[in-house]
Coordinates of C-alpha atoms and ligand atoms in Angstrom, one line a residue:
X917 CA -42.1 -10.6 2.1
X918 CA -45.8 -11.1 0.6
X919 CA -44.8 -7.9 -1.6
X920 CA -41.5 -9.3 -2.7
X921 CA -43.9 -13.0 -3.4
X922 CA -47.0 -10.4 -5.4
X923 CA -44.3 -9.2 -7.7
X924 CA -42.3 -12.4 -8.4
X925 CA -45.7 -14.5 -9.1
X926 CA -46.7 -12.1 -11.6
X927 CA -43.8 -10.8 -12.9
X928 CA -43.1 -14.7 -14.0
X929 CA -47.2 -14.2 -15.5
X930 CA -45.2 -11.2 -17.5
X931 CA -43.0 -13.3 -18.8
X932 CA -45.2 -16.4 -19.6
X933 CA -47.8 -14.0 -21.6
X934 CA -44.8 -12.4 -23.7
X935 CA -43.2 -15.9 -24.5
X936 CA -47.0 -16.7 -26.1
X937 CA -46.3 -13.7 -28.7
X938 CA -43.2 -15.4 -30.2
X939 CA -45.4 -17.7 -32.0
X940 CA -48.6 -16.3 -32.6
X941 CA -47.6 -15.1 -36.1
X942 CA -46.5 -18.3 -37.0
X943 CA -48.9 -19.9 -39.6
X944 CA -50.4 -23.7 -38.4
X945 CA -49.0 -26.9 -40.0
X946 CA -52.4 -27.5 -41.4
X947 CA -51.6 -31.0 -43.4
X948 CA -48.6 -32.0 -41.9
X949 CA -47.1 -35.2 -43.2
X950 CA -45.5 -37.2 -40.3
X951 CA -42.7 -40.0 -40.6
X952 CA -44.6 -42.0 -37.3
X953 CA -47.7 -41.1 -35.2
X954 CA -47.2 -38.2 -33.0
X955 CA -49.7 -39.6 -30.9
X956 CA -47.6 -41.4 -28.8
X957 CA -48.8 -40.2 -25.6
X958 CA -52.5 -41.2 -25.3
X959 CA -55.7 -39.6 -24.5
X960 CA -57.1 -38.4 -21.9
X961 CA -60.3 -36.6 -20.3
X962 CA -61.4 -34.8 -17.1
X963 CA -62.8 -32.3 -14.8
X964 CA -66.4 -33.5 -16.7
X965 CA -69.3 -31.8 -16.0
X966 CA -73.0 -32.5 -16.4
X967 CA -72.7 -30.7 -20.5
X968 CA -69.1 -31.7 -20.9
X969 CA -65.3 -32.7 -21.1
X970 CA -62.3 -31.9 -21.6
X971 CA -60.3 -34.2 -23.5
X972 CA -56.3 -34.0 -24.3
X973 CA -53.3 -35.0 -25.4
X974 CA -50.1 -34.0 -26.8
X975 CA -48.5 -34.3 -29.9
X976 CA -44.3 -35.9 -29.6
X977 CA -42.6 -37.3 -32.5
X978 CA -39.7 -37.6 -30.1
X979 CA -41.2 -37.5 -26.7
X980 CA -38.1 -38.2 -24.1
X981 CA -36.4 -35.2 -26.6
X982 CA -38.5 -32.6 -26.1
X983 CA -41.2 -33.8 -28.5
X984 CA -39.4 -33.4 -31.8
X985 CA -42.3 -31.3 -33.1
X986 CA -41.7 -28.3 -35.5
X987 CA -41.9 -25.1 -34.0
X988 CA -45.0 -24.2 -35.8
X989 CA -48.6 -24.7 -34.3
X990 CA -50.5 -27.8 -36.0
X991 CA -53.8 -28.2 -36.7
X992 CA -55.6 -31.2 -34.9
X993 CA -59.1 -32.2 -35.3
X994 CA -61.0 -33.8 -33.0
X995 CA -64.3 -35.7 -33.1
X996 CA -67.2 -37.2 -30.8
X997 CA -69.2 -39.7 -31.0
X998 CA -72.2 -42.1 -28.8
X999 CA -70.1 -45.1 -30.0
X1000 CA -67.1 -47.1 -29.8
X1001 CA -66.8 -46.9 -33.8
X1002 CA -67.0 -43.9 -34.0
X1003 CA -70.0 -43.8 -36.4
X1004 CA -72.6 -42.0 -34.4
X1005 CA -70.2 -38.7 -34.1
X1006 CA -72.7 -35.9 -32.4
X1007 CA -69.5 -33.0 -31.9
X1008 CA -66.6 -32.3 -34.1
X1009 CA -64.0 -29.3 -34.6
X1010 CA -60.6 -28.5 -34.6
X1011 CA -57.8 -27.0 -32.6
X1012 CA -54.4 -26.0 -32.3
X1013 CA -51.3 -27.6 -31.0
X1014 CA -48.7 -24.9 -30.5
X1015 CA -45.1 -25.1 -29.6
X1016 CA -45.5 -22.7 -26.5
X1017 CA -47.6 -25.6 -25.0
X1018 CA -45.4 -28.5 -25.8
X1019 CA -48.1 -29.3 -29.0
X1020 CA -50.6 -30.5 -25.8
X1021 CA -54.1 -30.0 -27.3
X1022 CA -56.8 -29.6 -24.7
X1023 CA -60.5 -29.6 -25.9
X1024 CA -62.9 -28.2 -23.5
X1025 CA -66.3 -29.5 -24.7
X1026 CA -70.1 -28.4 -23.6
X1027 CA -73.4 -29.3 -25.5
X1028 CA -73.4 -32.9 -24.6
X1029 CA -75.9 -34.7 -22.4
X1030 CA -75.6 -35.5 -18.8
X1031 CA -74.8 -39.0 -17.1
X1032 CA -73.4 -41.0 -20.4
X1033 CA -70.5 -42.7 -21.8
X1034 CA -68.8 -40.7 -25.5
X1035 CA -66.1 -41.7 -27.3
X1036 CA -63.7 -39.5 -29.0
X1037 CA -60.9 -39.2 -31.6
X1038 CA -57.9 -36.9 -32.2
X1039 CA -56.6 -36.2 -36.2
X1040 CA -53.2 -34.4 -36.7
X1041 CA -52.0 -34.5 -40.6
X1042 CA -52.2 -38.6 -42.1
X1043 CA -52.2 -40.2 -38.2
X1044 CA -54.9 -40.5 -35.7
X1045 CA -54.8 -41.1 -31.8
X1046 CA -56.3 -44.1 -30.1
X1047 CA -60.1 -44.0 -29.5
X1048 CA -60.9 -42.7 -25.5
X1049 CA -64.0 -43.4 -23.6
X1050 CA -64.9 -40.9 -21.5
X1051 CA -68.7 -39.7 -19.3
X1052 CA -70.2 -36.7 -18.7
X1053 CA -71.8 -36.5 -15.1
X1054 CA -75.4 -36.3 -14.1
X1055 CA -77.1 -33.2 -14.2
X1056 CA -77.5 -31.2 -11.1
X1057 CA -79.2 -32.3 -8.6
X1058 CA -80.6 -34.9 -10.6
X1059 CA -81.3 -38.2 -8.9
X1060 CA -78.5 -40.9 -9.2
X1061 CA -78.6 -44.4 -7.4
X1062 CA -74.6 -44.9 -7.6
X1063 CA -71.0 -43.6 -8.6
X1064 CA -68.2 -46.5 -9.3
X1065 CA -64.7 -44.6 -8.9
X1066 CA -60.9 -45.5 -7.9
X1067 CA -58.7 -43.3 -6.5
X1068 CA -55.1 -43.5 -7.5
X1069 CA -51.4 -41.9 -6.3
X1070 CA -48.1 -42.0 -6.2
X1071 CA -46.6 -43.7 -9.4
X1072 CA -42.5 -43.3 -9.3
X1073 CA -41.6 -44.9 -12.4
X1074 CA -38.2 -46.6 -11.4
X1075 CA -39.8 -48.3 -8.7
X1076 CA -42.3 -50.8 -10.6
X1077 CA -44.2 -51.6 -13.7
X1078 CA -48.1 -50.0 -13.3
X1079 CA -49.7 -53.3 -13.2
X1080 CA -52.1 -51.8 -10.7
X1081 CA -53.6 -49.8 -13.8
X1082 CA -53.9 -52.9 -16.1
X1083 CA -56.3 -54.0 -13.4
X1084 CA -57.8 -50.4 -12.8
X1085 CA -58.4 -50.6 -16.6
X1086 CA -61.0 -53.5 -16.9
X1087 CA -63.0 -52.2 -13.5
X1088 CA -66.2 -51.2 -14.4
X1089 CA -65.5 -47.1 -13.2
X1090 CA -67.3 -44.0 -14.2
X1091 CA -64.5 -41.9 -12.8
X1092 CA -60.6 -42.0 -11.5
X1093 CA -59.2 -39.5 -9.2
X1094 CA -55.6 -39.1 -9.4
X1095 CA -54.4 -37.5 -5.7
X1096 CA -51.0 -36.3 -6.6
X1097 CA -46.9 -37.9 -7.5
X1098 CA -48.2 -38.0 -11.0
X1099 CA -44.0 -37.9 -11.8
X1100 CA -41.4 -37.6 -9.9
X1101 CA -38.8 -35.7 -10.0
X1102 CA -35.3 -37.6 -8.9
X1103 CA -32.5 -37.8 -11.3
X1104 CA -32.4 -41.4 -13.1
X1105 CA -31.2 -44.2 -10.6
X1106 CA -29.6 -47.3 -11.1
X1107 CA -30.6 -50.9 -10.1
X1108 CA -34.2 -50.0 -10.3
X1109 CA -37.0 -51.6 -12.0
X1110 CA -36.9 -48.6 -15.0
X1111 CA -35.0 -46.2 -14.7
X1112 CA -35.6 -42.2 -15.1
X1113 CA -34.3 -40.6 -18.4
X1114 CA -32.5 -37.0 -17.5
X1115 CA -31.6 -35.4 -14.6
X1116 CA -33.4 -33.7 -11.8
X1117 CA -36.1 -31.7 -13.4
X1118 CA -35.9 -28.2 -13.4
X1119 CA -36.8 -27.0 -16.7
X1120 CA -40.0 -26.9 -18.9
X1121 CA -38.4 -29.6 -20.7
X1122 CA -37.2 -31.4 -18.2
X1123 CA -41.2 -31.8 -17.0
X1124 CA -41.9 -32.4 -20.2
X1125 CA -39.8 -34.9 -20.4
X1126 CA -40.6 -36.5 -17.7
X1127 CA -44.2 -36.5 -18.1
X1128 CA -43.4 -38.0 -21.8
X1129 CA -42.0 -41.3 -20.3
X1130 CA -44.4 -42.0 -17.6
X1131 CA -47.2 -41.5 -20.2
X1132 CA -45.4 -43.9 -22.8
X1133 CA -46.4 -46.5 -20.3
X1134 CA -49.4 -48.6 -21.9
X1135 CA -50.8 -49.5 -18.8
X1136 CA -51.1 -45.6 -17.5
X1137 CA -52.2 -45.0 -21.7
X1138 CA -55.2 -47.5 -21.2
X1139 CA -56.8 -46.3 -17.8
X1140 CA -56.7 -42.6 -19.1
X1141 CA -58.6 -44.0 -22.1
X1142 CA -61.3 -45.6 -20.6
X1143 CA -62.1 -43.2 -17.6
X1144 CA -62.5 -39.3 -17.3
X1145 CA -59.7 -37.9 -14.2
X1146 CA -59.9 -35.4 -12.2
X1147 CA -56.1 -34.9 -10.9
X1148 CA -54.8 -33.3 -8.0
X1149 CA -50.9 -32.5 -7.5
X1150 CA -48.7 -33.2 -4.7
X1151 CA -45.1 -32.1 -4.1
X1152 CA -42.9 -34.2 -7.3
X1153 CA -45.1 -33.1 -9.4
X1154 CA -42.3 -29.8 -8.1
X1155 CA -40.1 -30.8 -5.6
X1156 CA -40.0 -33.0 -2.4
X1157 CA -41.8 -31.7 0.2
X1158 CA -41.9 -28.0 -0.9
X1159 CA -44.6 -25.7 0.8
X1160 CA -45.1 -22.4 -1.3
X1161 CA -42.7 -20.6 -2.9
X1162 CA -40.5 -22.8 0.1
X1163 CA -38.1 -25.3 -1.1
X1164 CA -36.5 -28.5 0.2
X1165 CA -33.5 -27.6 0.1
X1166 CA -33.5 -24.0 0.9
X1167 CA -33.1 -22.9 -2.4
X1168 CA -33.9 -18.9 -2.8
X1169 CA -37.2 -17.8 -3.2
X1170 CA -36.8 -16.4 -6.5
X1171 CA -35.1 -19.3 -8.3
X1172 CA -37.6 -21.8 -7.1
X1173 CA -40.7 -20.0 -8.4
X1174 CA -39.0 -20.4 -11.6
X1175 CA -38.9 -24.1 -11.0
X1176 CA -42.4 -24.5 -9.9
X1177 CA -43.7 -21.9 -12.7
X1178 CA -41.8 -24.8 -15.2
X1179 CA -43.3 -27.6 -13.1
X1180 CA -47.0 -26.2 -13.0
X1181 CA -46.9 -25.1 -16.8
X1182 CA -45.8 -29.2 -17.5
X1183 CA -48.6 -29.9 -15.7
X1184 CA -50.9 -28.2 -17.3
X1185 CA -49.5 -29.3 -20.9
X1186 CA -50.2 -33.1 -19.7
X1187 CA -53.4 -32.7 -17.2
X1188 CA -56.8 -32.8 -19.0
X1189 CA -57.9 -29.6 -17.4
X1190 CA -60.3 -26.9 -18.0
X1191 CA -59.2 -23.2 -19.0
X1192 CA -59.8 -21.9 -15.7
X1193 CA -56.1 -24.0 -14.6
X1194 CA -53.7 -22.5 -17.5
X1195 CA -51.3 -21.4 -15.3
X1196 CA -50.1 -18.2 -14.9
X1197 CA -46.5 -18.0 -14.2
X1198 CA -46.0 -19.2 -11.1
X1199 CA -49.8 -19.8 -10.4
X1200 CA -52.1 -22.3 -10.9
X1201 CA -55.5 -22.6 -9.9
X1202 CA -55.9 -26.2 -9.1
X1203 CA -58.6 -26.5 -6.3
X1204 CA -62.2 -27.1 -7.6
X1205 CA -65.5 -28.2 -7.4
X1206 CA -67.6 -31.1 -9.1
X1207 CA -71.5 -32.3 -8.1
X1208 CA -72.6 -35.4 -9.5
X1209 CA -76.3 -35.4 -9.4
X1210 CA -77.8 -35.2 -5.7
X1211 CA -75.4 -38.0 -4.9
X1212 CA -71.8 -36.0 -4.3
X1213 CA -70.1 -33.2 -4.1
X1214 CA -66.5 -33.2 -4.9
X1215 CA -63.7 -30.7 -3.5
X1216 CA -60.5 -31.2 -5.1
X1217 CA -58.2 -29.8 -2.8
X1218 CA -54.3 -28.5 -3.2
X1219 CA -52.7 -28.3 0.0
X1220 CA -49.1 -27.4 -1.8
X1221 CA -49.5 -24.5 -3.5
X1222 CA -50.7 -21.9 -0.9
X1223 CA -49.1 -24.0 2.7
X1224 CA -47.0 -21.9 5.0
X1225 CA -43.3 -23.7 5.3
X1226 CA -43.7 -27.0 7.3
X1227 CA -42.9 -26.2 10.7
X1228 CA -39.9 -27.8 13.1
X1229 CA -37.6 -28.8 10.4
X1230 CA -39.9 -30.3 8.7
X1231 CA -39.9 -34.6 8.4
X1232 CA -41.0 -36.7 11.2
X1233 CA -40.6 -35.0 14.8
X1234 CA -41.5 -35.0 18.3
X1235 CA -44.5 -32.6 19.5
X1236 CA -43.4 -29.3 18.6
X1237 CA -44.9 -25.3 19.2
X1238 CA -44.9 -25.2 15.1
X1239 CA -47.6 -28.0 14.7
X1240 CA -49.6 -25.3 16.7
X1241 CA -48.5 -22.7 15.2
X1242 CA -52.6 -20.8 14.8
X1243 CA -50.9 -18.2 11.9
X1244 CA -49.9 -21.7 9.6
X1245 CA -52.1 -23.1 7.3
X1246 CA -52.3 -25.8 4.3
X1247 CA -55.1 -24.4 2.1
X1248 CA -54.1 -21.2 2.4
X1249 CA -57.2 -18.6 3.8
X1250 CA -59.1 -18.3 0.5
X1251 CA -58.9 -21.9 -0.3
X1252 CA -60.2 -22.6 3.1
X1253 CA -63.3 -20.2 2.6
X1254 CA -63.9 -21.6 -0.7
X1255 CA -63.9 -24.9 1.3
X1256 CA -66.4 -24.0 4.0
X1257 CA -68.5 -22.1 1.7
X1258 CA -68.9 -25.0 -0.7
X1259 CA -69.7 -27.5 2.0
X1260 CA -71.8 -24.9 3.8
X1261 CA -74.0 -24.4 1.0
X1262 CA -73.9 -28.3 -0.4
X1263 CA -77.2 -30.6 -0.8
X1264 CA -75.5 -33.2 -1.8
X1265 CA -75.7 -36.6 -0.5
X1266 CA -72.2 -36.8 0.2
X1267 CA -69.0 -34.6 0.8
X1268 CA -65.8 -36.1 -0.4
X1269 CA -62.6 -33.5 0.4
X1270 CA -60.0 -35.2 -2.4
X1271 CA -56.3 -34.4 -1.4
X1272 CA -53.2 -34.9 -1.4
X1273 CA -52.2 -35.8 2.5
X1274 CA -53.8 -37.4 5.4
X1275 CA -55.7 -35.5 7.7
X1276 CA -55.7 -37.9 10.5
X1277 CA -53.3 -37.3 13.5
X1278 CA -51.1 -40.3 13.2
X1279 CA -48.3 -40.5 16.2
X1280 CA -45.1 -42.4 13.8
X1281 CA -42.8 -43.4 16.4
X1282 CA -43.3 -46.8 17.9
X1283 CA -43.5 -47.1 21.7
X1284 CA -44.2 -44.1 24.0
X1285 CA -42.9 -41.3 22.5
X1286 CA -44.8 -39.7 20.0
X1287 CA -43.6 -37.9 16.8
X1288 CA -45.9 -36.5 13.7
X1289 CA -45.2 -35.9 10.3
X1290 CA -45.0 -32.5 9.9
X1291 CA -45.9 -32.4 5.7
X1292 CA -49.2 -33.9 6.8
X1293 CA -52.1 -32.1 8.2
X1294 CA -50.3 -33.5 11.5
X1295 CA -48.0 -30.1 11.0
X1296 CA -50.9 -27.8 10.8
X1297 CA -53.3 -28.7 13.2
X1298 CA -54.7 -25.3 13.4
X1299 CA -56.3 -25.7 10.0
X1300 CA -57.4 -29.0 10.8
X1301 CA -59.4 -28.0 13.8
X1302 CA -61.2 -25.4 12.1
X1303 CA -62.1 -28.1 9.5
X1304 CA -63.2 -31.1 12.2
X1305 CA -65.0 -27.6 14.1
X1306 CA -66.9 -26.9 11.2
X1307 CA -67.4 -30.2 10.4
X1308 CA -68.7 -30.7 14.0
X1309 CA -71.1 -27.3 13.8
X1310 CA -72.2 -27.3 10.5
X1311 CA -73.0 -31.1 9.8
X1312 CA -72.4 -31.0 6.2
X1313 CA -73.9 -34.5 5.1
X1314 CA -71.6 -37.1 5.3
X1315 CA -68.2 -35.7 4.8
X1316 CA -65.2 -37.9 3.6
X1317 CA -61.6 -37.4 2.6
X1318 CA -59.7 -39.2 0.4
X1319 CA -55.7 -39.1 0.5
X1320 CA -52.7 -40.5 -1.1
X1321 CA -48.9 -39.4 -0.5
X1322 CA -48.0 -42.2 2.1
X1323 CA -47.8 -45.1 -0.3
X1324 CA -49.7 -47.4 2.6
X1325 CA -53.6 -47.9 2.7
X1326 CA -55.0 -46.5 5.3
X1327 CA -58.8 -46.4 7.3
X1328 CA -59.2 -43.5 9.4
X1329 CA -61.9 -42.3 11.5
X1330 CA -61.7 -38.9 12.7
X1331 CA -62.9 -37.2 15.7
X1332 CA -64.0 -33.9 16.8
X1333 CA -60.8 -33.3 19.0
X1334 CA -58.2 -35.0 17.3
X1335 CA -56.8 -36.0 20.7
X1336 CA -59.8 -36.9 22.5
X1337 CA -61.1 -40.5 21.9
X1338 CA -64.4 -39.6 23.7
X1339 CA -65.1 -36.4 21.0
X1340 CA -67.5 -37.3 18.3
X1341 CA -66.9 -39.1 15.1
X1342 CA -67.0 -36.2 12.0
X1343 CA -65.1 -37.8 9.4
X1344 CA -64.6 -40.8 7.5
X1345 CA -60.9 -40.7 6.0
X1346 CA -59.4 -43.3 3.3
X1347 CA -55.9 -42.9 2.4
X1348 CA -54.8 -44.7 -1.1
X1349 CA -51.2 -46.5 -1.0
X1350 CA -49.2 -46.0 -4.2
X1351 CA -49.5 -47.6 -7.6
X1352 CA -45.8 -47.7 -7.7
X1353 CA -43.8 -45.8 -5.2
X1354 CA -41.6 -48.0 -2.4
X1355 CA -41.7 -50.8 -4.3
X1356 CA -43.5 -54.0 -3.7
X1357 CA -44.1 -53.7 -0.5
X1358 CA -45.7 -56.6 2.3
X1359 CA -48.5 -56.9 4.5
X1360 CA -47.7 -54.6 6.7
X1361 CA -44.0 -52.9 8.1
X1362 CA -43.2 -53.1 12.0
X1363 CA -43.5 -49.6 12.1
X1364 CA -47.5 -49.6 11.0
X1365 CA -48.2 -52.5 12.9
X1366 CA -47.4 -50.1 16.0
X1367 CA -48.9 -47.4 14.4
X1368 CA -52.3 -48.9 14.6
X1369 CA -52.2 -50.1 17.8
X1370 CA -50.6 -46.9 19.4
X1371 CA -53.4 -44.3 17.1
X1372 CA -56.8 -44.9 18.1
X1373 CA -58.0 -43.7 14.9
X1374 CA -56.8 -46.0 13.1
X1375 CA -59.2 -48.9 12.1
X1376 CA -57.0 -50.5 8.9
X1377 CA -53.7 -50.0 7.4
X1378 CA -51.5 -52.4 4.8
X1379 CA -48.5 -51.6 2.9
X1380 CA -49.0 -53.0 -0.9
X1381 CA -49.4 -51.5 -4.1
X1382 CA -52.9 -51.3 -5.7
X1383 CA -55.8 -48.6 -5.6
X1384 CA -59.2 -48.1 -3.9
X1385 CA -62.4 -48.6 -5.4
X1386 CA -65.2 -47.1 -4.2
X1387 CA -69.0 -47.9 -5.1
X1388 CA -70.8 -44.8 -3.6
X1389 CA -74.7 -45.3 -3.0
X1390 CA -77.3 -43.0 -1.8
X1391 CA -77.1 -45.0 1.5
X1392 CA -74.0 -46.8 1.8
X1393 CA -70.0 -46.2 0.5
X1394 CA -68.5 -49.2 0.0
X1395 CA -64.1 -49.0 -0.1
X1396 CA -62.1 -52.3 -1.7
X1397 CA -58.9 -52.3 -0.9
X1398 CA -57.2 -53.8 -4.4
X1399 CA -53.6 -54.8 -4.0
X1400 CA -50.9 -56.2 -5.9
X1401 CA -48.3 -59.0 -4.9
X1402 CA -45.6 -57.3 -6.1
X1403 CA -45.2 -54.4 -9.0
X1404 CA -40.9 -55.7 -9.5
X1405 CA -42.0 -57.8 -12.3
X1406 CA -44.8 -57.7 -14.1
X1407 CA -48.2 -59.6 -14.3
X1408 CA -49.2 -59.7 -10.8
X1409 CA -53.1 -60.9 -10.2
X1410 CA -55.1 -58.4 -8.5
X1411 CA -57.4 -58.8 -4.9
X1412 CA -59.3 -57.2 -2.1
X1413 CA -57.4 -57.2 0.4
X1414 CA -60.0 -55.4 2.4
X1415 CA -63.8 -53.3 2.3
X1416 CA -65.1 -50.9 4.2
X1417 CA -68.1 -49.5 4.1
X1418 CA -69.9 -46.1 5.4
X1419 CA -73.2 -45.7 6.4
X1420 CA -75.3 -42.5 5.7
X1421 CA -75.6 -40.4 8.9
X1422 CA -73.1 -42.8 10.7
X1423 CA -69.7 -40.9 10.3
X1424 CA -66.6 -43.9 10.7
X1425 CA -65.8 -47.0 9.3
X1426 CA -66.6 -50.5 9.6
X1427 CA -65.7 -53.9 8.3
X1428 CA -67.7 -54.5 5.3
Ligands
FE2_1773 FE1 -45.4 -40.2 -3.3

């Protein structure tokens, strides 16, 4: 089986690399003429580092059609600059939008300084993009008194209008993490609030597609322009729930690494990420590390790509052999060295794991009998103990994980022994709800309500739309719940609906 996988992944590498030689004698568009702006996707930057950026975006006359773009590479230029005029402009160049990409352009910059806000410009022919804001972060190990982010998720596009990001947009942020449902990839539906153009996305140009109209949305335009991402995936960035080269729906193995290799290579086109995640075929290096200053470490994590299947039929079930299953794991075994490693060797003030799923064991069945989710790290609790061990052993300085994927908000402190109340607190977990997905949601469902009182780890949970900001200090992290009344119409005010904080050396969370 794992030599019938090693030659499908890189045959479809093979086949990617070949379909890059069909253009490369084709001579750029150098002073194209266009009829509208191509530029009707936005900016974008991320992954920064303390010399750099990258910053993106993609180039689609007609972007719910495939992008209407010749098939000829274009020349884009690009410039940077220390203000929001553009006048001081300390980096310029140009690049290429080719075909084989979609006409994305991604820019990875170095040279700038550490710790401060730029502003940059794309050029294509006689239009230009919008102006982005974007920050580099603080050199390493350099002292840094705070870090003002939000984490975001979960943004189906039929199910409400991203008022949430309006909001996110005027917050005074140095970062944004998006943890995964960037798109979705349902067929369109009726009776919704928008509705999905196409099918169910299986193609490159499906993805693309589908990428095009989420980011048409102005809202979802404005917070890309005014903060550097760093993004993780989940599963419809793909397919629901898949785990591997394992689909849903059983499809075999070798027709759904062609639909992931499509699905990871639209990614890429409209992610700004560095070189090191063009994919390859089939593959995608996603997971990676950031420092900012002393203050954080960052581990962006991907617990799709390398999971074994989930186990017991997958969904929400009753305690099962699978969930203990000590040969399954979500990070796969490199990713989970890269993991320990990083944390092992961290000075940083903080350790924040950024993923897609909650880590916290979370019994969804109201009353006495218990059942787990098994697409969570609930349905690979081997992996998760030899996280909460290690995290137990080797006291990396205050660890925290940050989730999406449920489309609730959730507070959860997590112990040594997941099952043992009287086991030491390790980990502080915060799981984002949606921007978007399940609609507009309420207070909270029946179903939570038990869920908190049944799971001692809980100690918050609410089930509206919004996003979590975070101010993180050397001595304090401070969360703020922000919801939305409703995301059916639009316009809805913004409020906390809760905050949390953390206290250095104090592992859990309490009412702030
Ligand atoms: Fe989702």
């Amino acid at each position: 089986m794992l030599d019938r996988r090693a030659f499908l992944l890189s045959s479809l590498a093979l086949y990617g690399a070949s379909a890059r030689e069909v253009f490369a004698g084709a001579p750029a568009l150098q002073n194209p003429r266009f009829p509208t702006s191509p530029f009707t996707l936005g900016v974008a930057s991320g992954d920064p580092s303390a010399d750099g950026v990258v910053l993106w975006t993609r180039l689609a006359l007609d972007p719910l059609n495939g992008g209407g773009m010749p098939a000829r590479p274009i020349d884009v230029q690009w410039q940077v600059a220390t203000d929001d005029r553009l006048s001081r402009v300390v980096r310029s160049g140009k690049t290429l939008a080719s075909p084989e990409w979609g006409h994305s352009v991604h820019v990875e910059l170095s040279g700038l300084e550490p710790h401060r806000w730029y502003w940059y410009q794309f050029r294509a022919g006689n239009e230009v993009s919008a102006i982005g804001r974007t920050r580099t972060f603080p050199a390493a190990q350099a002292p840094v008194d705070r870090l003002r982010f939000a984490i975001a998720s979960c943004q189906q596009y039929e199910q409400g209008h991203y008022t949430a990001y309006e909001h996110m947009a005027n917050e005074d942020l140095d970062l944004v993490m998006h943890l995964g449902d960037y798109i979705y990839e349902n067929p369109g539906t009726d009776n919704r609030v928008r509705k999905h153009v196409g099918g169910e996305l299986m193609t490159v140009n499906d993805y693309r597609n589908r990428y095009a109209q989420y980011k048409g949305d102005p809202a979802l335009q404005a917070v890309h322009a005014a903060f550097p991402f760093l993004v993780v995936w989940d599963d419809h960035e793909v397919d629901n729930n898949y785990a591997g080269l394992s689909q849903e729906a059983g499809a075999p193995v070798e027709q759904f690494a062609l639909r992931r290799a499509a699905g990871y290579k639209a990614y890429f086109e409209h992610m700004p990420l560095r070189r090191s995640s063009i994919p390859r075929g089939a593959l995608l290096q996603l997971y990676r590390p950031f420092s900012y200053g002393s203050l954080a470490s960052v581990f962006m994590l991907d617990t799709r790509q390398y999971r074994t299947d989930q186990p017991c039929g997958d969904n929400v079930q009753p305690v099962c052999p699978g969930m203990r299953d000590p040969t399954a794991t979500i990070l796969g075994a490199a990713q989970e060295k890269w993991l320990m490693d990083g944390l092992h060797r961290s000075r940083s003030g903080w350790n924040m794991l950024a993923q897609q799923i909650p880590v916290a064991s979370l019994d969804r069945w109201p009353g006495p009998e218990r059942r787990y989710s098994m697409d969570k790290w609930d349905g690979y609790d081997a992996s998760r103990s030899r996280l909460l061990q290690f995290l137990g052993a080797r006291k990396p300085s205050n660890p925290v994980t940050l989730a999406g994927d449920v489309h609730n908000n959730w507070v959860n402190d997590l112990r040594l022994r997941v099952d043992d109340p009287t086991s030491p607190v390790v980990m502080t977990e915060f799981v984002g709800t949606s921007i978007t997905s399940t609609g507009d949601g309420s207070e909270m469902s029946p179903t939570m309500k038990a869920m908190a009182t049944e799971n001692e780890c809980v100690r918050f949970c609410n089930d509206q739309r919004g996003y979590v900001r975070f101010d993180l200090r050397p001595k304090e992290l401070r969360a703020d719940f922000r919801v939305v009344e409703y995301v059916s119409r639009p316009g809805a005010p913004i409020k906390t609906r809760a905050s949390f904080v953390v206290e250095r050396g104090q592992p859990g969370a309490k009412p702030a």
